[in-house]
Amino acid sequence: MSSTQAEAKAPGAAAKRLLTHRNIGIMAHIDAGKTTVTERILFLTAKIHKMGEVHEGEATMDYLEEERKRGITIQSAATSAEWRKHTINIIDTPGHVDFTAEVERSLRVLDGAVAVFDAVNGVEAQSETVWRQADRYGVPRICFINKMDRVGADFAFSVQSIVDRLGARPVPIQIPLGSEKDFKGVIDLLAMKAYVFPEDGDGKSYETVEIPAAFKDDAAKARHFMLEAAAEFDDKLLDMFVEDQEPPTELVRAALRTGTLKMQITPVVCGSALKKKGVNFVLDAVVELLPSPLDLKQIEGTLPRSDEKVTRKVEDEEPMCLMAFKTIAEPTGDLTFVRVYSGVMLASERYLNPRTGKTERVGRLVRMHANKREAIDEIRCGDIAAVIGLKNTVTGDTLCDEDKPILLTKITFPECVIAMSLEPKKSADRDKLGEVIGRLMREDPTFRAQTNEATSELVIAGMGELHLEIIVNRIVNDFKCEVVTGKPKVAYKQRLSRAVETEARFIRQSGGRGQYAVITCKIEPYQTPDSGLEFVDAVKGGSVPREYIPAVEHGLREAFGGGGRGGYPFINVRATLMEGKYHEVDSSEMAFQSAGILAFRQASENNVTLLEPIMKIEVRVPDEFMGGVVGDLNSRRGEVTEVDSLGNLRIVRGFVPIAEMFAYSSALRGATQGRGSYAMELAEYRDVPRNIAEKVLAPDKS
């Protein structure tokens, strides 16, 4: 038994370890400063000894070539650090909406998060998206108002935008000591002291001083607001607050932590990550206010292929269960990031994958620091690390003890909205391209590829133009496979317009044994849980023999997945097999499968409504250009729902079909002299207007 295993068996040792453990994510809108915050954290915790800058393409966590070239985070990166005798696992997530799946799968396994906001812009479009994702997974968070030294920085505005745009309840535990070029430090509302950072300091040192007279009133009001919020979570503190007594700092901190874990308040700190001011207090807040794995108490799941609920305690002694939340396909085998929820994962052991029903042998275990790896022997309960060598485990899969199976809740991912054709430049590379596409699909759950049956062309789909551009660049540069791409197209979907009852007759006679299958199906629009096809067997009296019914279902699903005449995926269909006829000699599984295909094709003929992705858009433009921008959005079938002001900027929000938004960035730059910016994300699918649908579905005569 290893020393670490012996320690795990010692009473209370695991609990003590878990209490000093934090699994957090850094999340925000693009350019709010997430990666810079992470870089400063790594420097402060002595994980690195030289800070790299995002704008210079030298950030530790942005290690992909595309990330360094563009100065943005594309895929989430994991690392760990030590602060005040606490181990902190950190995942730095992307801020661009095209890579929102990276945020989704990270938040699924994290216990807490730091939401970073730009002090000038407050809550931006993608800030809202990641906040909702954290709400969905029940992730407590703290807020860091960054860039307090920028021209136009406004702490009060940023805090109010969290209330107005997110419906949250931010509670500042610090306020800034000055702003813009006069930003010098922060005022701690718990200790009622001011901390002043030297102008060219390293972020570790600061001077503690009395609160300057000019800030005393603001600090007193902010402290009163903080105490009022904290008092809701502790009766003793409430009594002291009502009687106007001075409460102990630890009592206030404990009450703030309780409110944070209940997700009823969100503590707020501030600083300037680029200037190395205030990130140390972010780490303090992570340690003091965000949850440890023990705060989960127990993990809920179900028995595989059953709805029966089962639970696991967050303890090393429990049966092992984990979630695989990210896969990177590599030549030597997949690198799979995992979060262990209970038990201890050991190298070289076999564990059950409930999705496949098969066991997987664990290869090597490693702790990640961006793209660097440190070999380890085990991954303990509550920890995040990576596994090398899993062959059939993908994002969202559970691995568990074979004798004590459990299936954890899966991760949900948004729909693709953009597609394009792709083919190799050399026909000899066709097999290689297929292999590369398969690897990329394993890595990225929002990247799809399929061959169009009618044209035999390979079509790839993703979350946006940037997403597909980076995928294509990786195919060419990383995998050395030259390709030719078509123009980006909208990823339309189809639904049935009305219910149809149809009889499908598949009868072939060509001498010898023939093919005979007759079925009657009711095929109708129906809201299914996974937006797919629901099959209902309503056959009575054996008019279709039991052994042929699965073949009918298979045929219906094949036609459903084929997209019919338009070639676009169908959604939300229920197919009920009502009756049929068979022949003692000529009937076969193949005949009934063909009848299923025919039934769906007959039901969908002239009976489809085309659906298009509608994007939620936010455009920020100087006041003088607003009229032109709104007019342009209206001409693109856009619907403007709200216009806000931010200084001399106008923030236009609304909805617009993605079909009208190709190359919009160039049009916006031209219309605003390069001063406009925008962000958009998928809101919903809506029916395409009839005149446009006819053009989309018309046969291509080229």
Tab-separated table of N, CA and C in Angstrom, residues 535-649:
chain	number	residue	atom	x	y	z
A	535	PHE	N	-40.325	6.094	-31.343
A	535	PHE	CA	-41.036	5.009	-32.029
A	535	PHE	C	-42.016	4.344	-31.070
A	536	VAL	N	-43.246	4.148	-31.530
A	536	VAL	CA	-44.281	3.505	-30.705
A	536	VAL	C	-44.795	2.268	-31.445
A	537	ASP	N	-44.732	1.132	-30.777
A	537	ASP	CA	-45.260	-0.120	-31.340
A	537	ASP	C	-46.709	-0.287	-30.883
A	538	ALA	N	-47.656	-0.092	-31.813
A	538	ALA	CA	-49.076	-0.226	-31.479
A	538	ALA	C	-49.733	-1.354	-32.277
A	539	VAL	N	-48.920	-2.306	-32.725
A	539	VAL	CA	-49.440	-3.425	-33.528
A	539	VAL	C	-50.210	-4.387	-32.636
A	540	LYS	N	-51.393	-4.778	-33.103
A	540	LYS	CA	-52.214	-5.748	-32.357
A	540	LYS	C	-52.540	-6.928	-33.272
A	541	GLY	N	-52.632	-8.100	-32.672
A	541	GLY	CA	-53.074	-9.267	-33.435
A	541	GLY	C	-52.016	-9.872	-34.327
A	542	GLY	N	-50.757	-9.416	-34.222
A	542	GLY	CA	-49.684	-10.039	-34.988
A	542	GLY	C	-49.693	-9.737	-36.471
A	543	SER	N	-50.315	-8.598	-36.871
A	543	SER	CA	-50.329	-8.273	-38.308
A	543	SER	C	-48.921	-7.990	-38.826
A	544	VAL	N	-48.021	-7.585	-37.924
A	544	VAL	CA	-46.585	-7.524	-38.239
A	544	VAL	C	-45.880	-8.408	-37.216
A	545	PRO	N	-45.223	-9.493	-37.638
A	545	PRO	CA	-44.556	-10.388	-36.682
A	545	PRO	C	-43.541	-9.640	-35.815
A	546	ARG	N	-43.420	-10.062	-34.562
A	546	ARG	CA	-42.562	-9.366	-33.592
A	546	ARG	C	-41.125	-9.221	-34.099
A	547	GLU	N	-40.633	-10.246	-34.825
A	547	GLU	CA	-39.222	-10.182	-35.233
A	547	GLU	C	-38.952	-9.114	-36.290
A	548	TYR	N	-40.028	-8.585	-36.934
A	548	TYR	CA	-39.827	-7.576	-37.980
A	548	TYR	C	-40.013	-6.147	-37.471
A	549	ILE	N	-40.561	-6.006	-36.261
A	549	ILE	CA	-40.842	-4.645	-35.754
A	549	ILE	C	-39.554	-3.833	-35.555
A	550	PRO	N	-38.475	-4.416	-34.985
A	550	PRO	CA	-37.225	-3.626	-34.890
A	550	PRO	C	-36.710	-3.163	-36.258
A	551	ALA	N	-36.941	-3.964	-37.308
A	551	ALA	CA	-36.494	-3.577	-38.654
A	551	ALA	C	-37.276	-2.362	-39.148
A	552	VAL	N	-38.589	-2.314	-38.834
A	552	VAL	CA	-39.392	-1.143	-39.207
A	552	VAL	C	-38.848	0.099	-38.506
A	553	GLU	N	-38.583	-0.033	-37.203
A	553	GLU	CA	-38.042	1.107	-36.453
A	553	GLU	C	-36.710	1.556	-37.038
A	554	HIS	N	-35.864	0.580	-37.391
A	554	HIS	CA	-34.558	0.913	-37.961
A	554	HIS	C	-34.717	1.693	-39.265
A	555	GLY	N	-35.659	1.266	-40.098
A	555	GLY	CA	-35.908	1.961	-41.367
A	555	GLY	C	-36.426	3.374	-41.155
A	556	LEU	N	-37.356	3.535	-40.212
A	556	LEU	CA	-37.887	4.872	-39.909
A	556	LEU	C	-36.769	5.800	-39.425
A	557	ARG	N	-35.905	5.276	-38.536
A	557	ARG	CA	-34.813	6.097	-38.013
A	557	ARG	C	-33.802	6.445	-39.111
A	558	GLU	N	-33.557	5.499	-40.012
A	558	GLU	CA	-32.620	5.765	-41.109
A	558	GLU	C	-33.128	6.904	-41.992
A	559	ALA	N	-34.420	6.870	-42.326
A	559	ALA	CA	-34.992	7.932	-43.161
A	559	ALA	C	-35.055	9.255	-42.396
A	560	PHE	N	-35.374	9.181	-41.106
A	560	PHE	CA	-35.411	10.375	-40.244
A	560	PHE	C	-34.039	11.046	-40.224
A	561	GLY	N	-32.979	10.236	-40.053
A	561	GLY	CA	-31.627	10.786	-39.993
A	561	GLY	C	-31.119	11.259	-41.340
A	562	GLY	N	-31.678	10.731	-42.439
A	562	GLY	CA	-31.210	11.104	-43.775
A	562	GLY	C	-31.621	12.484	-44.218
A	563	GLY	N	-32.630	13.054	-43.569
A	563	GLY	CA	-33.006	14.435	-43.892
A	563	GLY	C	-33.947	14.598	-45.069
A	564	GLY	N	-34.438	13.487	-45.615
A	564	GLY	CA	-35.426	13.603	-46.697
A	564	GLY	C	-34.874	14.320	-47.919
A	565	ARG	N	-35.768	14.926	-48.704
A	565	ARG	CA	-35.375	15.577	-49.946
A	565	ARG	C	-34.482	16.789	-49.688
A	566	GLY	N	-34.742	17.519	-48.593
A	566	GLY	CA	-33.946	18.723	-48.304
A	566	GLY	C	-32.561	18.406	-47.769
A	567	GLY	N	-32.408	17.236	-47.151
A	567	GLY	CA	-31.102	16.846	-46.616
A	567	GLY	C	-30.799	17.413	-45.244
A	568	TYR	N	-31.743	18.182	-44.661
A	568	TYR	CA	-31.505	18.778	-43.337
A	568	TYR	C	-32.070	17.859	-42.251
A	569	PRO	N	-31.453	17.831	-41.083
A	569	PRO	CA	-31.911	16.913	-40.031
A	569	PRO	C	-33.351	17.214	-39.594
A	570	PHE	N	-34.122	16.156	-39.410
A	570	PHE	CA	-35.459	16.298	-38.832
A	570	PHE	C	-35.343	16.357	-37.312
A	571	ILE	N	-36.327	17.000	-36.671
A	571	ILE	CA	-36.393	16.985	-35.209
A	571	ILE	C	-37.838	16.720	-34.780
A	572	ASN	N	-37.990	16.174	-33.580
A	572	ASN	CA	-39.284	16.045	-32.890
A	572	ASN	C	-40.356	15.350	-33.728
A	573	VAL	N	-40.185	14.029	-33.873
A	573	VAL	CA	-41.149	13.221	-34.624
A	573	VAL	C	-41.528	12.001	-33.790
A	574	ARG	N	-42.823	11.649	-33.821
A	574	ARG	CA	-43.257	10.374	-33.246
A	574	ARG	C	-43.827	9.522	-34.366
A	575	ALA	N	-43.340	8.283	-34.470
A	575	ALA	CA	-43.828	7.356	-35.496
A	575	ALA	C	-44.481	6.169	-34.798
A	576	THR	N	-45.752	5.969	-35.073
A	576	THR	CA	-46.504	4.872	-34.453
A	576	THR	C	-46.806	3.815	-35.506
A	577	LEU	N	-46.287	2.607	-35.309
A	577	LEU	CA	-46.595	1.487	-36.199
A	577	LEU	C	-47.924	0.893	-35.773
A	578	MET	N	-48.932	0.975	-36.664
A	578	MET	CA	-50.294	0.597	-36.278
A	578	MET	C	-50.659	-0.822	-36.722
A	579	GLU	N	-50.356	-1.141	-37.977
A	579	GLU	CA	-50.672	-2.490	-38.476
A	579	GLU	C	-49.859	-2.748	-39.732
A	580	GLY	N	-50.022	-3.937	-40.311
A	580	GLY	CA	-49.301	-4.256	-41.535
A	580	GLY	C	-49.714	-5.622	-42.066
A	581	LYS	N	-48.996	-6.041	-43.089
A	581	LYS	CA	-49.227	-7.363	-43.696
A	581	LYS	C	-47.866	-7.985	-43.982
A	582	TYR	N	-47.837	-9.309	-43.984
A	582	TYR	CA	-46.590	-9.983	-44.284
A	582	TYR	C	-46.869	-11.219	-45.116
A	583	HIS	N	-45.825	-11.771	-45.709
A	583	HIS	CA	-45.927	-12.962	-46.551
A	583	HIS	C	-45.048	-14.045	-45.927
A	584	GLU	N	-45.574	-15.238	-45.843
A	584	GLU	CA	-44.861	-16.332	-45.173
A	584	GLU	C	-43.478	-16.576	-45.775
A	585	VAL	N	-43.359	-16.415	-47.096
A	585	VAL	CA	-42.094	-16.727	-47.771
A	585	VAL	C	-41.285	-15.472	-48.083
A	586	ASP	N	-41.958	-14.440	-48.658
A	586	ASP	CA	-41.231	-13.285	-49.204
A	586	ASP	C	-40.881	-12.211	-48.169
A	587	SER	N	-41.511	-12.212	-46.999
A	587	SER	CA	-41.200	-11.172	-46.011
A	587	SER	C	-39.830	-11.421	-45.379
A	588	SER	N	-39.162	-10.318	-45.052
A	588	SER	CA	-37.831	-10.409	-44.423
A	588	SER	C	-37.582	-9.123	-43.644
A	589	GLU	N	-36.542	-9.150	-42.822
A	589	GLU	CA	-36.174	-7.942	-42.082
A	589	GLU	C	-35.835	-6.810	-43.044
A	590	MET	N	-35.135	-7.146	-44.143
A	590	MET	CA	-34.750	-6.115	-45.102
A	590	MET	C	-35.976	-5.466	-45.744
A	591	ALA	N	-36.994	-6.270	-46.029
A	591	ALA	CA	-38.208	-5.736	-46.646
A	591	ALA	C	-38.927	-4.779	-45.691
A	592	PHE	N	-39.015	-5.148	-44.428
A	592	PHE	CA	-39.713	-4.283	-43.471
A	592	PHE	C	-38.894	-3.024	-43.138
A	593	GLN	N	-37.550	-3.162	-43.182
A	593	GLN	CA	-36.727	-1.963	-43.003
A	593	GLN	C	-36.966	-1.001	-44.170
A	594	SER	N	-37.003	-1.521	-45.375
A	594	SER	CA	-37.259	-0.689	-46.561
A	594	SER	C	-38.642	-0.060	-46.491
A	595	ALA	N	-39.623	-0.791	-45.950
A	595	ALA	CA	-40.970	-0.238	-45.796
A	595	ALA	C	-40.959	0.921	-44.797
A	596	GLY	N	-40.149	0.796	-43.734
A	596	GLY	CA	-40.027	1.887	-42.763
A	596	GLY	C	-39.457	3.140	-43.404
A	597	ILE	N	-38.412	2.965	-44.240
A	597	ILE	CA	-37.826	4.109	-44.961
A	597	ILE	C	-38.877	4.754	-45.854
A	598	LEU	N	-39.614	3.927	-46.589
A	598	LEU	CA	-40.632	4.421	-47.516
A	598	LEU	C	-41.747	5.160	-46.776
A	599	ALA	N	-42.154	4.629	-45.607
A	599	ALA	CA	-43.238	5.258	-44.831
A	599	ALA	C	-42.848	6.672	-44.412
A	600	PHE	N	-41.621	6.829	-43.941
A	600	PHE	CA	-41.209	8.166	-43.501
A	600	PHE	C	-41.105	9.117	-44.680
A	601	ARG	N	-40.571	8.620	-45.805
A	601	ARG	CA	-40.450	9.482	-46.985
A	601	ARG	C	-41.815	9.934	-47.486
A	602	GLN	N	-42.782	9.018	-47.470
A	602	GLN	CA	-44.144	9.377	-47.911
A	602	GLN	C	-44.753	10.421	-46.977
A	603	ALA	N	-44.522	10.237	-45.669
A	603	ALA	CA	-45.121	11.154	-44.687
A	603	ALA	C	-44.497	12.541	-44.760
A	604	SER	N	-43.224	12.619	-45.135
A	604	SER	CA	-42.551	13.916	-45.152
A	604	SER	C	-42.661	14.626	-46.503
A	605	GLU	N	-43.168	13.946	-47.515
A	605	GLU	CA	-43.298	14.565	-48.833
A	605	GLU	C	-44.260	15.747	-48.774
A	606	ASN	N	-43.775	16.921	-49.143
A	606	ASN	CA	-44.588	18.152	-49.108
A	606	ASN	C	-45.203	18.408	-47.727
A	607	ASN	N	-44.494	17.992	-46.694
A	607	ASN	CA	-45.041	18.117	-45.336
A	607	ASN	C	-43.945	18.543	-44.354
A	608	VAL	N	-43.057	19.423	-44.799
A	608	VAL	CA	-41.980	19.865	-43.902
A	608	VAL	C	-42.009	21.375	-43.725
A	609	THR	N	-41.638	21.792	-42.536
A	609	THR	CA	-41.423	23.211	-42.242
A	609	THR	C	-39.947	23.367	-41.904
A	610	LEU	N	-39.291	24.259	-42.619
A	610	LEU	CA	-37.865	24.481	-42.407
A	610	LEU	C	-37.663	25.370	-41.181
A	611	LEU	N	-36.655	25.026	-40.361
A	611	LEU	CA	-36.328	25.803	-39.164
A	611	LEU	C	-34.922	26.372	-39.304
A	612	GLU	N	-34.748	27.622	-38.863
A	612	GLU	CA	-33.428	28.254	-38.953
A	612	GLU	C	-32.970	28.718	-37.575
A	613	PRO	N	-31.624	28.734	-37.356
A	613	PRO	CA	-31.120	29.227	-36.075
A	613	PRO	C	-31.281	30.741	-35.970
A	614	ILE	N	-31.868	31.171	-34.861
A	614	ILE	CA	-32.013	32.603	-34.560
A	614	ILE	C	-31.009	32.950	-33.477
A	615	MET	N	-30.204	33.964	-33.728
A	615	MET	CA	-29.133	34.346	-32.809
A	615	MET	C	-29.567	35.528	-31.941
A	616	LYS	N	-29.190	35.447	-30.678
A	616	LYS	CA	-29.342	36.599	-29.789
A	616	LYS	C	-28.109	37.465	-30.008
A	617	ILE	N	-28.299	38.735	-30.343
A	617	ILE	CA	-27.172	39.584	-30.722
A	617	ILE	C	-27.080	40.810	-29.826
A	618	GLU	N	-25.850	41.236	-29.570
A	618	GLU	CA	-25.599	42.477	-28.854
A	618	GLU	C	-24.547	43.254	-29.644
A	619	VAL	N	-24.912	44.462	-30.087
A	619	VAL	CA	-24.003	45.304	-30.862
A	619	VAL	C	-23.693	46.558	-30.049
A	620	ARG	N	-22.413	46.890	-29.933
A	620	ARG	CA	-21.997	48.110	-29.213
A	620	ARG	C	-21.426	49.086	-30.238
A	621	VAL	N	-22.061	50.264	-30.345
A	621	VAL	CA	-21.642	51.247	-31.350
A	621	VAL	C	-21.671	52.657	-30.758
A	622	PRO	N	-20.807	53.557	-31.237
A	622	PRO	CA	-20.919	54.963	-30.838
A	622	PRO	C	-22.281	55.524	-31.237
A	623	ASP	N	-22.742	56.472	-30.454
A	623	ASP	CA	-24.088	57.038	-30.609
A	623	ASP	C	-24.392	57.460	-32.041
A	624	GLU	N	-23.404	58.091	-32.718
A	624	GLU	CA	-23.687	58.655	-34.042
A	624	GLU	C	-23.949	57.595	-35.108
A	625	PHE	N	-23.576	56.338	-34.840
A	625	PHE	CA	-23.776	55.288	-35.844
A	625	PHE	C	-24.986	54.404	-35.546
A	626	MET	N	-25.696	54.675	-34.433
A	626	MET	CA	-26.741	53.757	-34.007
A	626	MET	C	-27.846	53.595	-35.059
A	627	GLY	N	-28.306	54.703	-35.641
A	627	GLY	CA	-29.392	54.641	-36.612
A	627	GLY	C	-29.067	53.726	-37.776
A	628	GLY	N	-27.841	53.856	-38.297
A	628	GLY	CA	-27.433	53.017	-39.430
A	628	GLY	C	-27.345	51.553	-39.051
A	629	VAL	N	-26.852	51.272	-37.842
A	629	VAL	CA	-26.712	49.878	-37.395
A	629	VAL	C	-28.079	49.239	-37.191
A	630	VAL	N	-29.008	49.966	-36.555
A	630	VAL	CA	-30.357	49.425	-36.336
A	630	VAL	C	-31.049	49.192	-37.682
A	631	GLY	N	-30.903	50.154	-38.616
A	631	GLY	CA	-31.496	49.989	-39.940
A	631	GLY	C	-30.942	48.768	-40.654
A	632	ASP	N	-29.626	48.550	-40.519
A	632	ASP	CA	-28.987	47.391	-41.157
A	632	ASP	C	-29.503	46.081	-40.549
A	633	LEU	N	-29.655	46.047	-39.216
A	633	LEU	CA	-30.182	44.832	-38.569
A	633	LEU	C	-31.606	44.548	-39.031
A	634	ASN	N	-32.423	45.601	-39.158
A	634	ASN	CA	-33.798	45.410	-39.637
A	634	ASN	C	-33.809	44.840	-41.053
A	635	SER	N	-32.871	45.306	-41.886
A	635	SER	CA	-32.814	44.807	-43.265
A	635	SER	C	-32.370	43.344	-43.312
A	636	ARG	N	-31.770	42.867	-42.223
A	636	ARG	CA	-31.327	41.470	-42.135
A	636	ARG	C	-32.367	40.587	-41.429
A	637	ARG	N	-33.582	41.008	-41.439
A	637	ARG	CA	-34.703	40.316	-40.759
A	637	ARG	C	-34.488	40.285	-39.246
A	638	GLY	N	-33.737	41.278	-38.736
A	638	GLY	CA	-33.487	41.351	-37.302
A	638	GLY	C	-34.653	41.968	-36.551
A	639	GLU	N	-34.663	41.710	-35.255
A	639	GLU	CA	-35.718	42.245	-34.382
A	639	GLU	C	-35.013	42.880	-33.180
A	640	VAL	N	-34.977	44.225	-33.152
A	640	VAL	CA	-34.315	44.933	-32.052
A	640	VAL	C	-35.270	44.990	-30.862
A	641	THR	N	-34.803	44.500	-29.710
A	641	THR	CA	-35.678	44.422	-28.532
A	641	THR	C	-35.331	45.443	-27.455
A	642	GLU	N	-34.091	45.972	-27.500
A	642	GLU	CA	-33.648	46.822	-26.391
A	642	GLU	C	-32.462	47.670	-26.843
A	643	VAL	N	-32.423	48.918	-26.405
A	643	VAL	CA	-31.262	49.777	-26.649
A	643	VAL	C	-30.870	50.415	-25.325
A	644	ASP	N	-29.612	50.198	-24.905
A	644	ASP	CA	-29.097	50.758	-23.648
A	644	ASP	C	-27.992	51.765	-23.948
A	645	SER	N	-27.669	52.572	-22.955
A	645	SER	CA	-26.573	53.536	-23.092
A	645	SER	C	-25.441	53.163	-22.153
A	646	LEU	N	-24.212	53.393	-22.606
A	646	LEU	CA	-23.026	53.218	-21.780
A	646	LEU	C	-22.057	54.318	-22.189
A	647	GLY	N	-22.098	55.449	-21.471
A	647	GLY	CA	-21.330	56.627	-21.886
A	647	GLY	C	-21.835	57.100	-23.240
A	648	ASN	N	-20.919	57.261	-24.198
A	648	ASN	CA	-21.359	57.670	-25.538
A	648	ASN	C	-21.603	56.465	-26.447
A	649	LEU	N	-21.606	55.265	-25.835
A	649	LEU	CA	-21.911	54.052	-26.609
A	649	LEU	C	-23.390	53.719	-26.518
